[in-house]
Amino acid sequence: MPQEAPIPRFGHKPQVAFFDFACCEGCQLSVLQLEEKLLEILGHVDVVTWREAMTETSSEYDIAFCEGSITTEEDIERIRAIRKQAEVLVTLGSCASGGCHNELKNQWSMDEVLGVVYGDDAGGISTIPSRPISAVVDVDYQTFGCPVSLPEFVTVVSCMLTGQHYEPPNQPVCVECKLNDYVCVYEKGEVCLGPVTRCGCNAICTSFGHACQGCRGLMDSANLPAMLKALTREEAHSIMRMVVERHSLTEDEIAAKLRIYNNWPELRMEEAQPDDD
Amino acid sequence: MAAELLMTPYAMDRFMGRLIAEGPVMGPRDRRVQPGFVKFEWLSSADELVLEYTTTTIPPKKAFFPPRQPLFEFELSEPPTITAVQEATPFTLVGVHPCDLAGLSMLDDAYAREPAEACWPAARARARVIGVDCLPDEYCFCFAMNTCNSREGADLFLTPIARGYLVEVLTEAGEEMLRLSDVEDAEDEDRSQAQAFRRDKGNRLSASIDASPEEFAEILETQELGELWREIAGRCYSCGSCNTTCPTCFCFDINDEFDLGLTGGQRVRTWDSCQLQEFALVAGGHNFRRIRWQRVRHRWHRKFLYLYRTFGRPYCTGCGRCSRACTADINIVDVSNEVIARARGRV
Ligand code: SF4
Ligand code: SF4
Ligand code: SF4
Ligand code: SF4
Ligand code: SF4
């Protein structure tokens, strides 16, 4: 049985609200899939606003889970108001915490983007380059993944409720992939973004034999120039030679693969890394 | 010379079946989802065992030192309680290649050094080990590392021959195990086939390090070679796969994980890697090897200099797992030989 004692940090059973910004709302849906674990969490908190799961709403809450990217001036006002009310703000998933697909539009001018999407009806609609919530307000806890990695969500919830700090892992997916003893997809001749992607999903894609698409975003010191070299190197040994020959990727193609989840700030393949000399 | 016996494939199958009936057995097994890639796993029947395989991603040290291991459970009650997670069941580890036998023995020495580690020897004491000989691929260089005929720590050792396996009985525990099997006396022809197998293996091993362990250690000790380490680091992801696949790596990290009840949890230790950026980060925020090339160099120093000096042999078995696993194609033999060539070119 979950314990019913008040959470020391809040002095009472904290009230929780879920909010969404520009996104597919897949992260909220994922959280609902936690099922039994979700029930355990609900033993510690009261959910007062959650559009995807209930009809009631409330303007009083202690903890805000925010999903989605900031893409309009109104979004900025709205997230500032949420920040003011919430004692704890948790960003949910890659749209809210990192780059994700929304930031793909940042490659073009906002006028061009409006023209492509709305054509002649674009008048009166305004949009700004997409950015994660952490680019606008202070965030207490971040979770990554598209959709949000559930192991990380559970860890963040337990850290938050026990008043502990949570530092997103700054290691690549390869670490979790290897600790689980999965087969590296490179050994099957495929390209995986695991070596530059922040872990925390427990390498769920490679567990099924699929390449990591990088949905959790780049880790802090991702060595992108190394990826260019690895995927274009001619004098490789057998495993990597098979990969290089099979795909013969160009620099632009490699960048395009990475940009799908990593265009905030704008992706730069040649960027020097904080731990490089 | 240890006793040598013959086990036919049929007898092997029955032997494994009986071992599995008697207690847990870990051995190389094909993957259900991704066939063709063998891994060490607990076996549920004898037909799962794959005795002829090239290598595995994760070495068999995982039988004694799991990648993720709960150490104890805690409850924040009044007073708080701690319950150690202790395994006591004896088990058998089957299908260990010679290089990996050497790797296990290196970890025996490393963990025994004061301050000694307690979990490893306790797990080792629970297990019997059956080795098996193998044929190398292009990444293997066990001949160069003097591990290709290792029998260290094995109770039984198998060499594939035409009639099945030539069984070397190396310890009393091995002899004891054979009570479960139907072995026959080996004939001269069986023995000469086993020798031929080892010769063939030696002939196929082409990769080698161009200096003696002592000379290599001296080079690493005396030559800066910063430019070379920077070149390698420019290609390195710092992904740690060269450590997490290595049979001689012993580093771990320890974390507390709360249950969702929020009143207790587990202390868990997980494999760590010196190639990861935060490996040498200490309280106060100082990182002893913040720069990537320092970490790359450290891997070579650790294997071929520090531990060579401490334990008298390079802490590399020549299994080639790090090179196979490296998605940046940083090959341990190539880099070692480049180090040697540049150092020699300088003096
Ligand atoms: S991170 Fe992915 S799943 Fe979550 S809201 Fe954004 S697009 Fe949807
Ligand atoms: S499959 Fe991907 S994540 Fe796993 S080890 Fe290989 S490159 Fe890394
Ligand atoms: S393996 Fe990669 S794509 Fe898959 S969930 Fe993890 S970070 Fe996302
Ligand atoms: S496996 Fe390769 S890329 Fe990864 S840390 Fe080791 S040398 Fe660097
Ligand atoms: S350093 Fe590489 S070749 Fe040597 S034992 Fe470790 S994984 Fe095997």
XYZ file of C-alpha atoms and ligand atoms in Angstrom:
664
model
C 0.000 0.000 0.000
C 1.345 3.417 -0.872
C 2.014 5.473 2.176
C -0.513 8.243 2.841
C 1.685 10.491 5.015
C 2.142 14.052 3.730
C 5.148 14.622 1.513
C 7.544 16.620 3.757
C 8.521 18.930 0.953
C 4.975 20.240 0.485
C 3.560 19.686 3.996
C 0.382 18.313 2.420
C -0.667 15.992 -0.360
C 0.579 17.992 -3.346
C -1.718 18.930 -6.189
C -0.605 18.132 -9.688
C -1.544 19.681 -13.028
C -0.605 18.605 -16.535
C -0.228 21.169 -19.336
C 0.568 20.847 -23.020
C 2.204 23.176 -25.520
C 3.151 22.460 -29.154
C 3.360 18.662 -29.323
C 1.507 15.482 -30.152
C 0.511 14.817 -26.522
C 2.113 11.410 -26.840
C 4.021 11.931 -23.610
C 0.839 12.317 -21.555
C -0.527 9.221 -23.215
C 2.656 7.356 -22.284
C 2.333 8.395 -18.661
C -1.187 6.946 -18.646
C 0.352 3.676 -19.830
C 2.252 3.407 -16.549
C -0.949 1.862 -15.149
C -0.012 0.219 -11.808
C 2.950 2.507 -11.238
C 0.705 5.462 -11.976
C -1.690 4.282 -9.276
C 1.223 4.179 -6.824
C 2.158 7.735 -7.777
C -1.460 8.823 -7.412
C -1.310 7.580 -3.828
C 1.078 10.451 -3.081
C -0.529 13.282 -5.050
C -3.895 14.637 -6.162
C -4.235 15.351 -9.871
C -6.359 18.473 -10.313
C -5.867 19.254 -14.008
C -5.170 16.738 -16.756
C -7.051 17.369 -19.969
C -6.169 14.037 -21.488
C -7.382 12.062 -18.483
C -10.152 14.072 -16.733
C -12.676 16.890 -17.194
C -12.188 18.939 -13.978
C -9.591 21.706 -13.892
C -8.112 23.901 -11.171
C -5.938 26.994 -11.075
C -4.394 25.867 -7.765
C -1.544 23.362 -8.038
C 1.901 22.665 -6.556
C 3.452 20.601 -9.298
C 3.151 21.281 -13.029
C 4.049 18.679 -15.620
C 4.493 20.542 -18.898
C 4.681 18.901 -22.282
C 5.444 20.438 -25.654
C 7.557 23.225 -27.116
C 7.134 26.972 -26.967
C 6.185 28.223 -30.445
C 4.158 31.437 -29.963
C 4.284 34.629 -27.894
C 1.111 33.429 -26.111
C 2.941 30.233 -25.115
C 5.569 32.359 -23.419
C 2.930 34.184 -21.356
C 1.195 30.937 -20.485
C 4.335 29.101 -19.325
C 5.370 32.144 -17.261
C 2.016 32.056 -15.471
C 2.370 28.338 -14.814
C 5.862 28.907 -13.494
C 4.513 31.530 -11.112
C 1.887 29.219 -9.679
C 3.840 25.951 -9.535
C 6.318 25.274 -6.786
C 7.814 22.547 -8.935
C 7.889 22.542 -12.725
C 8.701 19.318 -14.550
C 9.132 19.236 -18.314
C 7.773 16.142 -19.962
C 9.505 14.663 -22.979
C 11.803 15.964 -25.658
C 9.515 18.685 -27.041
C 9.509 20.353 -23.645
C 13.057 19.575 -22.545
C 15.219 19.476 -25.631
C 14.804 19.713 -29.359
C 12.364 17.271 -30.914
C 10.560 17.689 -34.220
C 9.086 21.136 -33.616
C 12.510 22.686 -33.933
C 12.837 21.407 -37.506
C 10.938 24.512 -38.587
C 13.706 26.732 -37.231
C 15.674 25.996 -40.402
C 13.440 28.456 -42.288
C 12.179 31.980 -41.701
C 8.898 32.166 -39.790
C 7.217 33.843 -42.795
C 8.169 30.934 -45.003
C 6.910 28.456 -42.417
C 3.561 30.273 -42.099
C 3.250 30.402 -45.880
C 3.843 26.676 -46.269
C 1.404 25.678 -43.526
C -1.401 28.215 -43.902
C -0.901 29.612 -47.414
C -3.092 32.652 -47.981
C -4.777 32.214 -44.593
C -1.585 33.025 -42.686
C -2.628 36.609 -41.940
C -3.067 37.301 -38.237
C -1.317 34.078 -37.185
C 2.053 34.562 -35.593
C 4.712 32.079 -34.691
C 8.235 32.211 -33.254
C 11.145 29.809 -33.627
C 10.343 26.720 -31.576
C 12.222 26.241 -28.305
C 12.103 24.002 -25.245
C 10.419 25.240 -22.072
C 13.784 25.502 -20.317
C 14.728 28.230 -22.814
C 11.939 30.428 -21.416
C 11.533 29.702 -17.691
C 13.487 27.919 -14.963
C 12.754 24.211 -14.861
C 13.191 22.031 -11.766
C 13.168 18.603 -13.359
C 13.558 17.553 -16.974
C 12.560 14.305 -18.617
C 13.486 13.405 -22.193
C 12.311 11.065 -24.897
C 9.729 11.046 -27.653
C 7.573 9.925 -26.057
C 8.953 10.496 -22.573
C 11.109 7.619 -21.276
C 9.005 6.022 -18.580
C 11.904 4.763 -16.419
C 13.142 8.343 -16.269
C 9.662 9.690 -15.520
C 9.350 7.298 -12.565
C 12.817 8.234 -11.275
C 12.053 11.933 -11.584
C 8.763 11.545 -9.718
C 10.431 9.706 -6.846
C 13.258 12.262 -6.719
C 10.807 15.147 -6.775
C 8.559 13.741 -4.073
C 11.507 12.940 -1.799
C 13.078 16.336 -2.428
C 16.124 15.014 -4.270
C 17.925 16.581 -7.172
C 17.756 14.773 -10.519
C 20.498 15.248 -13.055
C 19.618 13.884 -16.513
C 22.229 11.294 -17.464
C 25.055 12.637 -19.584
C 26.026 9.320 -21.107
C 25.155 7.840 -24.485
C 22.521 5.185 -25.098
C 25.388 2.747 -25.833
C 25.999 2.432 -22.089
C 22.506 1.134 -21.356
C 22.544 -0.902 -24.551
C 25.711 -2.698 -23.493
C 24.710 -3.149 -19.845
C 21.626 -4.940 -21.143
C 23.815 -7.072 -23.412
C 21.919 -6.121 -26.570
C 23.312 -6.680 -30.057
C 24.770 -3.497 -31.507
C 22.860 -2.603 -34.653
C 26.131 -1.600 -36.339
C 27.045 -5.300 -36.234
C 24.034 -5.843 -38.473
C 25.163 -3.097 -40.838
C 22.776 -0.390 -39.639
C 23.445 3.150 -38.432
C 22.472 4.003 -34.855
C 22.506 7.411 -33.179
C 23.090 5.819 -29.770
C 26.736 6.950 -29.464
C 25.731 10.631 -29.363
C 22.296 10.375 -27.748
C 21.570 10.953 -24.061
C 20.631 7.675 -22.366
C 17.850 7.192 -19.837
C 15.416 5.156 -21.937
C 17.208 1.914 -21.032
C 17.989 1.517 -24.745
C 14.441 0.489 -25.502
C 14.804 0.702 -29.299
C 17.966 -1.355 -29.550
C 16.357 -3.944 -27.267
C 14.106 -4.712 -30.238
C 17.024 -4.622 -32.664
C 16.095 -1.160 -33.973
C 18.550 1.700 -34.298
C 18.327 4.583 -31.848
C 16.837 7.579 -33.680
C 18.164 9.994 -31.102
C 14.800 10.948 -29.625
C 16.247 11.901 -26.227
C 18.480 14.483 -27.826
C 22.240 14.830 -27.918
C 24.198 14.247 -24.746
C 26.163 17.279 -23.536
C 29.499 16.338 -25.052
C 28.271 14.456 -28.099
C 31.161 14.134 -30.527
C 29.446 14.935 -33.841
C 32.657 15.343 -35.852
C 33.484 11.778 -34.706
C 30.211 10.586 -36.208
C 31.095 12.210 -39.534
C 34.463 10.469 -39.493
C 33.088 7.087 -38.415
C 30.387 6.997 -41.072
C 32.553 8.147 -43.964
C 35.896 6.515 -43.142
C 37.241 4.333 -45.933
C 39.942 2.360 -44.138
C 37.506 0.852 -41.603
C 37.647 -2.702 -40.217
C 35.018 -5.219 -41.219
C 32.025 -4.190 -39.080
C 32.267 -0.462 -39.710
C 33.368 -1.016 -43.292
C 30.107 -2.883 -43.887
C 28.171 0.082 -42.426
C 30.095 2.705 -44.383
C 29.812 0.821 -47.667
C 26.173 -0.091 -47.274
C 24.984 3.437 -46.524
C 27.621 5.698 -48.093
C 26.138 8.633 -46.204
C 27.139 12.185 -47.001
C 27.735 14.824 -44.378
C 24.357 16.389 -45.194
C 22.567 13.078 -44.826
C 24.167 12.447 -41.452
C 23.218 15.949 -40.316
C 19.655 15.418 -41.546
C 19.376 12.244 -39.450
C 20.564 14.116 -36.381
C 18.430 17.176 -36.998
C 15.179 15.231 -36.631
C 15.496 15.541 -32.850
C 18.315 18.007 -32.439
C 17.776 21.399 -33.973
C 17.671 23.486 -30.809
C 20.036 25.202 -30.744
C 20.702 24.888 -34.458
C 22.655 21.703 -35.189
C 26.325 22.273 -36.020
C 28.211 19.195 -37.099
C 31.664 20.692 -36.663
C 31.078 22.253 -33.259
C 33.938 21.864 -30.777
C 32.884 19.927 -27.689
C 33.192 21.099 -24.102
C 35.583 18.267 -23.301
C 37.729 18.621 -26.395
C 40.950 20.517 -26.202
C 49.390 -33.189 -17.624
C 45.758 -33.229 -16.638
C 43.694 -36.291 -17.464
C 42.223 -36.189 -20.955
C 38.974 -37.888 -21.803
C 36.569 -38.043 -24.702
C 32.992 -36.793 -24.606
C 30.838 -37.463 -27.644
C 28.259 -34.863 -28.717
C 25.543 -37.145 -27.392
C 27.318 -37.511 -24.031
C 27.848 -33.743 -23.932
C 24.167 -33.156 -24.428
C 23.284 -35.541 -21.601
C 25.988 -34.061 -19.381
C 24.634 -30.551 -19.879
C 21.100 -31.750 -19.304
C 22.126 -33.252 -15.976
C 24.089 -30.168 -14.955
C 21.066 -27.988 -15.678
C 18.823 -30.363 -13.725
C 21.233 -30.109 -10.796
C 21.506 -26.320 -10.562
C 21.725 -23.063 -12.522
C 24.001 -23.145 -15.571
C 25.095 -20.086 -17.522
C 26.503 -20.563 -20.972
C 26.619 -19.157 -24.504
C 23.146 -19.227 -26.005
C 21.753 -17.976 -29.283
C 19.367 -15.040 -29.114
C 15.720 -15.696 -29.778
C 15.007 -12.279 -31.275
C 18.317 -11.850 -33.066
C 19.666 -15.277 -33.975
C 23.334 -15.541 -34.862
C 24.461 -13.363 -31.957
C 25.409 -15.517 -29.002
C 25.326 -14.242 -25.413
C 26.023 -15.677 -21.974
C 22.672 -16.494 -20.407
C 21.089 -18.859 -17.906
C 20.226 -22.026 -19.782
C 16.930 -23.833 -19.412
C 17.835 -26.847 -21.528
C 20.945 -28.469 -22.982
C 19.971 -27.743 -26.586
C 20.231 -23.991 -25.919
C 23.969 -24.260 -25.357
C 26.090 -23.084 -28.293
C 29.624 -24.359 -27.731
C 30.992 -23.142 -31.053
C 30.816 -19.380 -31.205
C 33.237 -16.615 -32.080
C 32.641 -14.229 -29.223
C 29.984 -12.491 -27.171
C 29.281 -8.779 -26.730
C 29.511 -8.937 -22.932
C 32.154 -11.210 -21.421
C 31.294 -14.017 -18.979
C 32.380 -11.885 -16.025
C 28.702 -10.938 -15.922
C 28.057 -14.280 -14.176
C 30.005 -13.010 -11.148
C 29.664 -9.256 -11.525
C 26.299 -8.445 -13.114
C 26.073 -5.167 -15.052
C 23.364 -4.084 -12.610
C 23.522 -5.601 -9.178
C 21.367 -4.769 -6.146
C 23.631 -4.733 -3.078
C 21.020 -4.202 -0.391
C 17.468 -3.102 0.180
C 16.670 -0.307 2.608
C 13.540 0.807 4.454
C 13.366 4.270 5.962
C 11.467 2.944 8.968
C 12.212 3.834 12.612
C 14.950 2.645 12.935
C 15.932 2.294 9.276
C 16.674 -1.246 8.100
C 19.109 -2.662 5.596
C 18.849 -6.145 4.110
C 21.766 -7.413 2.064
C 20.901 -9.010 -1.253
C 22.915 -12.197 -1.169
C 23.000 -15.027 -3.646
C 24.023 -18.395 -2.256
C 23.114 -20.889 -4.978
C 26.061 -22.695 -6.547
C 26.128 -22.543 -10.328
C 28.121 -23.662 -13.342
C 29.544 -21.406 -16.025
C 30.009 -23.248 -19.298
C 31.639 -22.403 -22.607
C 34.295 -19.929 -21.526
C 37.022 -19.259 -24.098
C 40.701 -19.270 -23.035
C 41.032 -15.473 -23.267
C 37.997 -15.105 -21.012
C 39.410 -17.608 -18.515
C 42.431 -15.314 -18.336
C 40.113 -12.326 -17.931
C 38.351 -13.926 -14.974
C 41.698 -14.700 -13.406
C 42.834 -11.089 -13.864
C 39.736 -9.930 -12.020
C 40.475 -12.469 -9.253
C 43.824 -10.744 -8.736
C 42.482 -7.224 -9.079
C 39.608 -7.662 -6.639
C 41.799 -9.516 -4.133
C 44.182 -6.600 -3.852
C 43.692 -4.613 -0.634
C 41.228 -3.111 -0.010
C 39.708 -6.338 -1.260
C 36.285 -6.450 -2.853
C 33.877 -8.966 -1.296
C 31.222 -9.744 -3.902
C 33.500 -11.099 -6.625
C 35.313 -13.830 -4.642
C 32.012 -14.872 -3.028
C 30.441 -15.315 -6.459
C 33.533 -17.085 -7.814
C 33.451 -19.530 -4.901
C 29.911 -20.525 -5.854
C 30.786 -21.489 -9.405
C 32.400 -24.253 -11.387
C 33.825 -23.281 -14.746
C 33.993 -25.264 -17.979
C 36.159 -23.754 -20.701
C 36.057 -24.458 -24.413
C 38.540 -23.753 -27.196
C 37.606 -21.534 -30.115
C 38.647 -20.194 -33.493
C 39.456 -16.485 -33.791
C 38.151 -13.751 -36.043
C 40.060 -10.748 -37.383
C 39.634 -8.789 -34.133
C 41.178 -11.459 -31.843
C 44.814 -11.190 -30.731
C 44.960 -13.582 -27.780
C 48.157 -15.142 -29.130
C 49.901 -11.784 -28.780
C 48.574 -11.394 -25.238
C 49.596 -14.918 -24.257
C 46.092 -15.995 -23.293
C 45.147 -18.222 -26.221
C 45.880 -21.432 -24.346
C 44.883 -20.281 -20.883
C 43.200 -22.784 -18.604
C 43.155 -20.467 -15.578
C 40.378 -21.207 -13.141
C 38.764 -23.857 -15.352
C 37.642 -27.113 -13.779
C 37.134 -28.762 -17.153
C 38.306 -27.676 -20.583
C 36.887 -28.837 -23.899
C 38.568 -28.898 -27.295
C 36.427 -29.685 -30.356
C 37.591 -32.808 -32.206
C 36.008 -35.098 -34.796
C 34.476 -37.494 -32.246
C 33.152 -34.700 -30.030
C 35.253 -32.993 -27.364
C 38.563 -33.774 -25.765
C 37.984 -33.070 -22.067
C 40.861 -31.884 -19.896
C 40.156 -32.548 -16.233
C 41.908 -29.742 -14.385
C 40.592 -29.811 -10.817
C 38.884 -32.072 -8.331
C 35.686 -30.152 -8.853
C 36.006 -30.982 -12.540
C 36.468 -34.648 -11.786
C 33.508 -34.522 -9.436
C 31.366 -32.976 -12.181
C 32.239 -35.768 -14.577
C 30.340 -38.165 -12.359
C 27.337 -36.754 -14.195
C 28.762 -37.667 -17.576
C 29.511 -40.634 -19.751
C 33.135 -40.033 -20.717
C 35.391 -42.431 -22.520
C 39.148 -42.730 -22.649
C 40.673 -40.549 -25.314
C 42.838 -42.115 -27.995
C 46.034 -40.742 -29.506
C 44.096 -39.678 -32.580
C 41.779 -37.539 -30.382
C 44.745 -35.899 -28.706
C 46.506 -35.132 -31.952
C 43.300 -33.626 -33.347
C 43.112 -31.328 -30.324
C 46.699 -30.283 -30.938
C 45.906 -29.645 -34.578
C 42.959 -27.500 -33.493
C 45.259 -25.362 -31.338
C 47.806 -25.077 -34.156
C 45.112 -24.010 -36.582
C 43.937 -21.434 -34.082
C 47.454 -20.057 -33.697
C 47.876 -19.852 -37.459
C 44.682 -17.895 -37.879
C 45.678 -15.294 -35.302
C 47.283 -12.592 -37.378
C 46.727 -9.456 -35.290
C 49.565 -8.749 -32.910
C 51.142 -5.987 -30.873
C 54.579 -5.000 -32.174
C 56.367 -4.719 -28.824
C 56.850 -6.847 -25.728
C 54.591 -5.961 -22.789
C 57.623 -4.458 -21.026
C 58.667 -2.295 -23.966
C 55.086 -1.195 -24.531
C 54.738 -0.213 -20.869
C 57.979 1.777 -21.058
C 56.814 3.609 -24.151
C 53.530 4.544 -22.494
C 55.368 5.626 -19.369
C 57.971 7.797 -21.049
C 56.362 9.153 -24.222
C 53.795 11.936 -24.168
C 52.356 11.322 -27.662
C 49.718 13.967 -27.021
C 49.180 14.502 -30.718
C 48.292 10.871 -31.315
C 45.904 10.748 -28.350
C 44.200 13.889 -29.651
C 43.791 12.330 -33.089
C 42.166 9.236 -31.599
C 40.018 11.377 -29.298
C 38.808 13.312 -32.333
C 37.207 10.081 -33.511
C 36.074 8.818 -30.095
C 32.472 9.197 -28.892
C 33.380 8.565 -25.244
C 30.612 5.987 -25.347
C 32.310 3.540 -23.005
C 31.573 0.458 -25.113
C 35.269 -0.437 -25.057
C 34.968 -0.740 -21.256
C 31.514 -2.221 -20.927
C 32.531 -5.090 -23.214
C 35.974 -5.640 -21.689
C 36.628 -8.774 -19.617
C 39.276 -6.983 -17.537
C 37.375 -3.795 -16.671
C 36.263 -3.736 -13.060
C 34.940 -0.236 -12.371
C 31.466 0.365 -11.030
C 29.231 3.146 -9.804
C 26.805 2.925 -6.873
C 23.395 4.597 -6.654
C 20.361 4.502 -4.387
C 17.034 3.974 -6.109
C 13.766 4.713 -4.320
C 10.680 2.575 -4.788
C 7.535 4.458 -5.675
C 6.265 3.816 -2.145
C 8.921 6.433 -1.227
C 9.733 4.663 2.048
C 12.519 2.427 0.808
C 14.488 1.207 -2.126
C 17.684 -0.429 -3.244
C 21.341 0.365 -3.395
C 22.471 -0.761 -6.823
C 25.874 -0.956 -8.394
C 26.310 -0.709 -12.145
C 29.286 -1.079 -14.463
C 31.087 2.182 -15.049
C 33.497 3.283 -17.763
C 36.564 5.517 -17.643
C 35.727 6.801 -21.135
C 32.576 8.528 -19.909
C 32.939 12.208 -19.255
C 31.804 12.098 -15.628
C 33.882 9.083 -14.609
C 36.595 11.078 -12.861
C 34.306 13.847 -11.618
C 34.621 14.240 -7.856
C 32.836 16.219 -5.160
C 33.494 19.919 -5.594
C 33.193 19.636 -9.348
C 36.783 18.798 -10.269
C 37.189 16.305 -13.088
C 40.569 14.606 -13.267
C 40.098 13.583 -16.874
C 37.688 16.122 -18.259
C 39.381 16.275 -21.644
C 38.536 13.464 -24.011
C 42.093 12.640 -25.073
C 43.112 12.203 -21.437
C 40.451 9.547 -21.091
C 41.500 7.809 -24.300
C 45.116 7.738 -23.127
C 44.016 6.503 -19.728
C 42.516 3.344 -21.253
C 45.879 2.387 -22.726
C 47.772 3.350 -19.612
C 45.413 1.378 -17.429
C 45.662 -1.800 -19.470
C 49.261 -1.785 -20.598
C 51.091 0.267 -17.985
C 49.534 0.635 -14.496
C 48.072 -2.837 -14.158
C 50.974 -4.400 -16.005
C 53.255 -2.928 -13.361
C 50.916 -3.918 -10.514
C 50.047 -7.471 -11.518
C 52.864 -8.447 -13.853
C 50.854 -8.852 -17.036
C 48.974 -6.525 -19.366
C 45.331 -6.241 -18.381
C 44.167 -7.107 -21.843
C 43.272 -10.627 -22.919
C 43.344 -9.919 -26.645
C 39.656 -10.806 -26.961
C 39.138 -7.906 -29.377
C 35.712 -7.054 -27.928
C 36.551 -3.365 -27.549
C 37.508 -3.092 -31.216
C 34.440 -4.993 -32.375
C 32.177 -2.845 -30.212
C 33.699 0.490 -31.172
C 31.319 2.233 -33.551
C 34.092 4.729 -34.239
C 36.266 1.810 -35.386
C 39.041 2.612 -32.929
C 40.953 -0.659 -32.953
C 43.073 -1.530 -29.939
C 45.749 -3.332 -31.970
C 46.060 -0.549 -34.547
C 46.273 2.177 -31.924
C 48.800 0.218 -29.859
C 50.974 -0.328 -32.904
C 50.662 3.310 -33.892
C 51.824 4.277 -30.400
C 54.787 1.939 -30.744
C 55.662 3.115 -34.263
C 55.546 6.799 -33.332
C 57.546 6.251 -30.174
C 60.213 4.326 -32.059
C 60.259 6.913 -34.814
C 61.079 9.513 -32.210
C 64.007 7.927 -30.440
S 8.162 14.524 -27.073
Fe 7.328 13.340 -28.767
S 5.680 12.168 -27.816
Fe 6.176 13.837 -26.431
S 4.817 15.429 -27.015
Fe 6.698 15.757 -28.144
S 6.294 14.801 -30.110
Fe 4.797 14.008 -28.693
S 23.118 -0.396 -30.957
Fe 23.375 1.815 -30.900
S 23.169 2.305 -28.745
Fe 23.617 0.131 -28.853
S 25.849 -0.015 -28.680
Fe 25.331 0.044 -30.859
S 25.523 2.175 -31.402
Fe 25.365 2.107 -29.184
S 16.943 4.261 -28.044
Fe 17.139 6.329 -28.915
S 15.291 6.628 -30.133
Fe 14.918 4.907 -28.760
S 13.947 5.780 -26.944
Fe 16.154 5.722 -26.535
S 16.908 7.717 -27.203
Fe 14.887 7.455 -28.101
S 34.124 2.295 -27.858
Fe 35.265 3.576 -29.294
S 34.106 5.463 -29.414
Fe 33.397 4.395 -27.597
S 34.666 5.226 -25.946
Fe 35.675 3.393 -26.683
S 37.130 4.107 -28.212
Fe 35.684 5.762 -27.865
S 41.143 -4.138 -23.888
Fe 39.878 -4.872 -25.586
S 40.968 -6.654 -26.396
Fe 41.823 -6.197 -24.381
S 40.666 -7.488 -22.962
Fe 39.618 -5.520 -23.024
S 38.047 -5.745 -24.613
Fe 39.491 -7.423 -24.875
